[in-house]
Amino acid sequence: MNRPPKILAVLLGLSLSAATPGLQVQAAEQVVFVSGAFRRSIPVADLEHLAQTGEARGLLGDVLRFGRQDPASVAKMLNQQLSLPLVLTSRLLSTRIGEALLQRLAGIFSPLRAPQKGVQAIRGALITGLANGNGNLSATGFLQAYPAQELAVNIPALLGVISKASSISDLVRFFSESPLDGLRGDGAAKPGSVDQPKSGSMMEAKPESSTAAPPSTAP
């Protein structure tokens, strides 16, 4: 029953990436951590190996030891699933709220050789990754769907986000500021309401008038 929507979502995700100059339909092969002139690359294969076995190898192992990080805890984070309905997520990413979310993410993650295509790349990876995971997306699933061989991670921007969040849930809340929450469970947004957030939402809030109505001067 879910096969046609899944196929359509995969095609949509691939088309969003393929139709954008500078992006190709492929999976990320290297995660490149960037801070000014500093660059260090970690193969995605090593991240996948950590997620599957809990064992950190190569440069990734050195980085975790230097940072005093437990490989098992990092593996758990890589495997943690984010569940979102495909169709509504696709619709949301085309709204003003979705664009704001993608812009925030693109400030941290972008194709190394085409940073200006960060929004398009993330949109395609999210849709394709969710489709491949039947509505679930992990960090490794996102990388497998990312339409560029080298995914650049802006270290200062990433650290700035991490300082404001203590869990994956906090990160999602920081980026979405509630628009994704309405897509979960029985409270899923209705198809006709995704593009029109309710009054008072972060996109529709209106400042209160700073001047009071003048008193009546009628006798």
CSV table of C-alpha atoms in Angstrom, one decimal:
chain,number,residue,atom,x,y,z
A,1,MET,CA,0.0,0.0,0.0
A,2,ASN,CA,2.9,2.4,0.8
A,3,ARG,CA,5.0,1.5,-2.2
A,4,PRO,CA,3.8,4.1,-4.7
A,5,PRO,CA,4.3,7.0,-2.2
A,6,LYS,CA,7.7,5.7,-1.4
A,7,ILE,CA,8.7,5.5,-5.0
A,8,LEU,CA,7.4,9.0,-5.7
A,9,ALA,CA,9.3,10.4,-2.7
A,10,VAL,CA,12.5,8.8,-3.8
A,11,LEU,CA,12.1,10.2,-7.3
A,12,LEU,CA,11.3,13.6,-5.9
A,13,GLY,CA,14.4,13.6,-3.7
A,14,LEU,CA,16.6,12.5,-6.5
A,15,SER,CA,15.1,15.0,-8.9
A,16,LEU,CA,15.7,17.9,-6.4
A,17,SER,CA,19.3,17.0,-6.3
A,18,ALA,CA,19.9,16.1,-10.0
A,19,ALA,CA,18.1,19.2,-11.3
A,20,THR,CA,20.6,21.4,-9.3
A,21,PRO,CA,23.9,22.3,-11.1
A,22,GLY,CA,26.9,21.2,-9.0
A,23,LEU,CA,25.0,18.3,-7.4
A,24,GLN,CA,25.0,14.7,-8.6
A,25,VAL,CA,22.9,11.7,-7.5
A,26,GLN,CA,25.3,9.8,-5.3
A,27,ALA,CA,26.1,9.1,-1.6
A,28,ALA,CA,28.5,11.0,0.6
A,29,GLU,CA,31.9,9.3,0.8
A,30,GLN,CA,33.7,11.8,3.0
A,31,VAL,CA,32.7,14.0,5.9
A,32,VAL,CA,35.0,17.0,5.9
A,33,PHE,CA,35.3,19.0,9.1
A,34,VAL,CA,36.2,22.6,8.3
A,35,SER,CA,37.2,25.6,10.4
A,36,GLY,CA,38.9,28.3,8.5
A,37,ALA,CA,41.9,26.8,6.7
A,38,PHE,CA,41.7,23.6,8.9
A,39,ARG,CA,40.3,20.5,7.2
A,40,ARG,CA,40.1,16.9,8.2
A,41,SER,CA,38.2,14.2,6.4
A,42,ILE,CA,36.6,11.1,7.8
A,43,PRO,CA,35.4,8.4,5.4
A,44,VAL,CA,31.6,7.7,5.6
A,45,ALA,CA,32.5,4.0,5.5
A,46,ASP,CA,34.3,4.4,8.9
A,47,LEU,CA,31.2,6.1,10.4
A,48,GLU,CA,29.0,3.2,9.0
A,49,HIS,CA,31.4,0.7,10.5
A,50,LEU,CA,31.2,2.4,13.9
A,51,ALA,CA,27.4,2.4,13.7
A,52,GLN,CA,27.3,-1.3,12.8
A,53,THR,CA,30.0,-2.6,15.2
A,54,GLY,CA,30.6,0.0,17.9
A,55,GLU,CA,34.3,0.0,16.8
A,56,ALA,CA,36.0,3.2,15.8
A,57,ARG,CA,38.8,2.8,13.3
A,58,GLY,CA,41.3,5.0,11.5
A,59,LEU,CA,41.2,8.8,12.0
A,60,LEU,CA,37.8,8.5,13.5
A,61,GLY,CA,39.2,6.3,16.3
A,62,ASP,CA,41.9,8.9,17.0
A,63,VAL,CA,39.4,11.7,17.1
A,64,LEU,CA,37.2,10.0,19.6
A,65,ARG,CA,40.1,9.1,21.8
A,66,PHE,CA,41.4,12.6,21.7
A,67,GLY,CA,37.9,13.9,22.5
A,68,ARG,CA,37.5,11.3,25.2
A,69,GLN,CA,34.3,10.1,23.5
A,70,ASP,CA,32.9,6.6,24.0
A,71,PRO,CA,32.6,4.8,20.6
A,72,ALA,CA,29.6,2.9,21.8
A,73,SER,CA,27.8,6.2,22.7
A,74,VAL,CA,28.6,7.7,19.3
A,75,ALA,CA,27.5,4.6,17.6
A,76,LYS,CA,24.2,4.8,19.4
A,77,MET,CA,23.8,8.4,18.3
A,78,LEU,CA,24.5,7.5,14.6
A,79,ASN,CA,21.8,4.8,14.8
A,80,GLN,CA,19.2,6.9,16.5
A,81,GLN,CA,16.1,7.2,14.3
A,82,LEU,CA,14.1,10.3,13.6
A,83,SER,CA,10.6,9.4,12.5
A,84,LEU,CA,8.6,11.7,10.2
A,85,PRO,CA,5.8,11.1,7.7
A,86,LEU,CA,7.1,11.3,4.1
A,87,VAL,CA,4.4,13.3,2.3
A,88,LEU,CA,3.9,15.9,5.0
A,89,THR,CA,7.6,16.4,5.5
A,90,SER,CA,8.0,16.9,1.8
A,91,ARG,CA,5.3,19.5,1.8
A,92,LEU,CA,6.7,21.2,4.9
A,93,LEU,CA,10.1,21.6,3.3
A,94,SER,CA,8.5,23.6,0.5
A,95,THR,CA,7.0,26.1,2.9
A,96,ARG,CA,8.5,29.2,4.4
A,97,ILE,CA,9.0,27.3,7.7
A,98,GLY,CA,10.7,24.5,5.8
A,99,GLU,CA,13.0,26.9,4.0
A,100,ALA,CA,14.0,28.5,7.3
A,101,LEU,CA,14.8,25.1,8.7
A,102,LEU,CA,16.9,24.1,5.7
A,103,GLN,CA,18.8,27.4,5.8
A,104,ARG,CA,19.7,26.7,9.4
A,105,LEU,CA,21.0,23.2,8.5
A,106,ALA,CA,22.8,24.5,5.4
A,107,GLY,CA,24.8,26.8,7.6
A,108,ILE,CA,26.4,23.7,9.2
A,109,PHE,CA,26.2,21.1,6.4
A,110,SER,CA,26.9,21.7,2.7
A,111,PRO,CA,28.6,20.2,-0.3
A,112,LEU,CA,32.3,21.0,0.0
A,113,ARG,CA,32.7,22.0,-3.6
A,114,ALA,CA,29.3,23.7,-3.9
A,115,PRO,CA,28.4,25.3,-0.6
A,116,GLN,CA,25.8,27.5,-2.2
A,117,LYS,CA,23.8,24.3,-2.9
A,118,GLY,CA,23.4,23.4,0.7
A,119,VAL,CA,19.7,23.9,0.9
A,120,GLN,CA,18.9,21.8,-2.2
A,121,ALA,CA,21.3,19.0,-1.1
A,122,ILE,CA,19.8,18.7,2.4
A,123,ARG,CA,16.2,18.8,1.1
A,124,GLY,CA,17.0,15.9,-1.4
A,125,ALA,CA,18.9,13.9,1.3
A,126,LEU,CA,16.0,14.3,3.8
A,127,ILE,CA,13.3,13.2,1.4
A,128,THR,CA,15.3,10.3,-0.2
A,129,GLY,CA,16.6,9.2,3.2
A,130,LEU,CA,13.2,9.1,4.8
A,131,ALA,CA,11.9,7.2,1.8
A,132,ASN,CA,14.7,4.7,2.0
A,133,GLY,CA,14.0,4.2,5.7
A,134,ASN,CA,10.2,3.9,5.4
A,135,GLY,CA,9.7,7.2,7.3
A,136,ASN,CA,12.7,6.8,9.6
A,137,LEU,CA,16.0,8.6,9.2
A,138,SER,CA,19.3,8.1,11.0
A,139,ALA,CA,22.6,10.0,10.6
A,140,THR,CA,24.0,7.2,8.4
A,141,GLY,CA,20.8,7.1,6.3
A,142,PHE,CA,21.2,10.8,5.7
A,143,LEU,CA,24.8,10.4,4.5
A,144,GLN,CA,23.8,7.5,2.2
A,145,ALA,CA,21.2,9.8,0.6
A,146,TYR,CA,23.4,13.0,0.4
A,147,PRO,CA,23.9,14.0,-3.2
A,148,ALA,CA,27.6,15.0,-3.0
A,149,GLN,CA,30.7,13.0,-2.4
A,150,GLU,CA,32.1,15.4,0.2
A,151,LEU,CA,29.9,16.8,3.0
A,152,ALA,CA,31.5,19.8,4.7
A,153,VAL,CA,30.7,20.3,8.3
A,154,ASN,CA,31.3,23.9,9.6
A,155,ILE,CA,32.9,23.2,13.0
A,156,PRO,CA,32.2,26.6,14.7
A,157,ALA,CA,28.6,26.6,13.6
A,158,LEU,CA,28.2,23.0,14.8
A,159,LEU,CA,29.7,23.7,18.1
A,160,GLY,CA,27.4,26.7,18.5
A,161,VAL,CA,24.4,24.4,18.0
A,162,ILE,CA,25.7,21.7,20.3
A,163,SER,CA,26.2,24.2,23.1
A,164,LYS,CA,22.5,24.8,23.0
A,165,ALA,CA,21.4,21.2,22.9
A,166,SER,CA,22.0,18.2,25.1
A,167,SER,CA,20.2,15.5,23.0
A,168,ILE,CA,19.0,14.7,19.5
A,169,SER,CA,15.5,15.9,20.6
A,170,ASP,CA,16.9,19.2,21.7
A,171,LEU,CA,18.7,19.6,18.3
A,172,VAL,CA,15.5,18.9,16.4
A,173,ARG,CA,13.7,21.4,18.6
A,174,PHE,CA,16.4,24.0,18.1
A,175,PHE,CA,16.2,23.7,14.3
A,176,SER,CA,12.5,23.4,13.9
A,177,GLU,CA,11.1,25.5,16.8
A,178,SER,CA,8.0,23.3,16.7
A,179,PRO,CA,7.0,23.0,12.9
A,180,LEU,CA,8.2,19.3,12.8
A,181,ASP,CA,6.4,18.4,16.0
A,182,GLY,CA,3.0,18.9,14.4
A,183,LEU,CA,3.8,16.2,11.8
A,184,ARG,CA,4.1,13.4,14.4
A,185,GLY,CA,1.4,11.0,15.6
A,186,ASP,CA,-2.3,11.9,15.7
A,187,GLY,CA,-1.5,15.6,15.7
A,188,ALA,CA,-0.3,15.5,12.1
A,189,ALA,CA,-0.9,18.7,10.1
A,190,LYS,CA,-3.8,18.5,7.7
A,191,PRO,CA,-2.8,18.7,4.0
A,192,GLY,CA,-4.4,22.0,3.5
A,193,SER,CA,-2.8,23.7,6.5
A,194,VAL,CA,0.9,23.1,6.0
A,195,ASP,CA,1.5,26.3,4.1
A,196,GLN,CA,-0.5,28.5,6.4
A,197,PRO,CA,0.9,28.3,10.0
A,198,LYS,CA,-1.6,29.5,12.6
A,199,SER,CA,-1.4,33.0,13.9
A,200,GLY,CA,1.1,33.3,16.6
A,201,SER,CA,3.6,30.8,15.1
A,202,MET,CA,7.2,31.8,14.6
A,203,MET,CA,6.5,32.8,11.0
A,204,GLU,CA,3.2,34.6,11.5
A,205,ALA,CA,3.7,36.4,14.8
A,206,LYS,CA,2.8,40.1,14.5
A,207,PRO,CA,4.1,42.8,16.8
A,208,GLU,CA,1.7,44.6,19.0
A,209,SER,CA,0.7,48.1,18.1
A,210,SER,CA,2.9,50.6,20.0
A,211,THR,CA,0.3,53.4,19.9
A,212,ALA,CA,-3.0,53.3,21.7
A,213,ALA,CA,-6.2,54.4,19.9
A,214,PRO,CA,-6.9,58.1,20.6
A,215,PRO,CA,-9.7,58.8,23.0
A,216,SER,CA,-13.0,59.8,21.5
A,217,THR,CA,-13.5,63.6,21.2
A,218,ALA,CA,-17.2,63.5,20.6
A,219,PRO,CA,-19.2,65.8,23.0
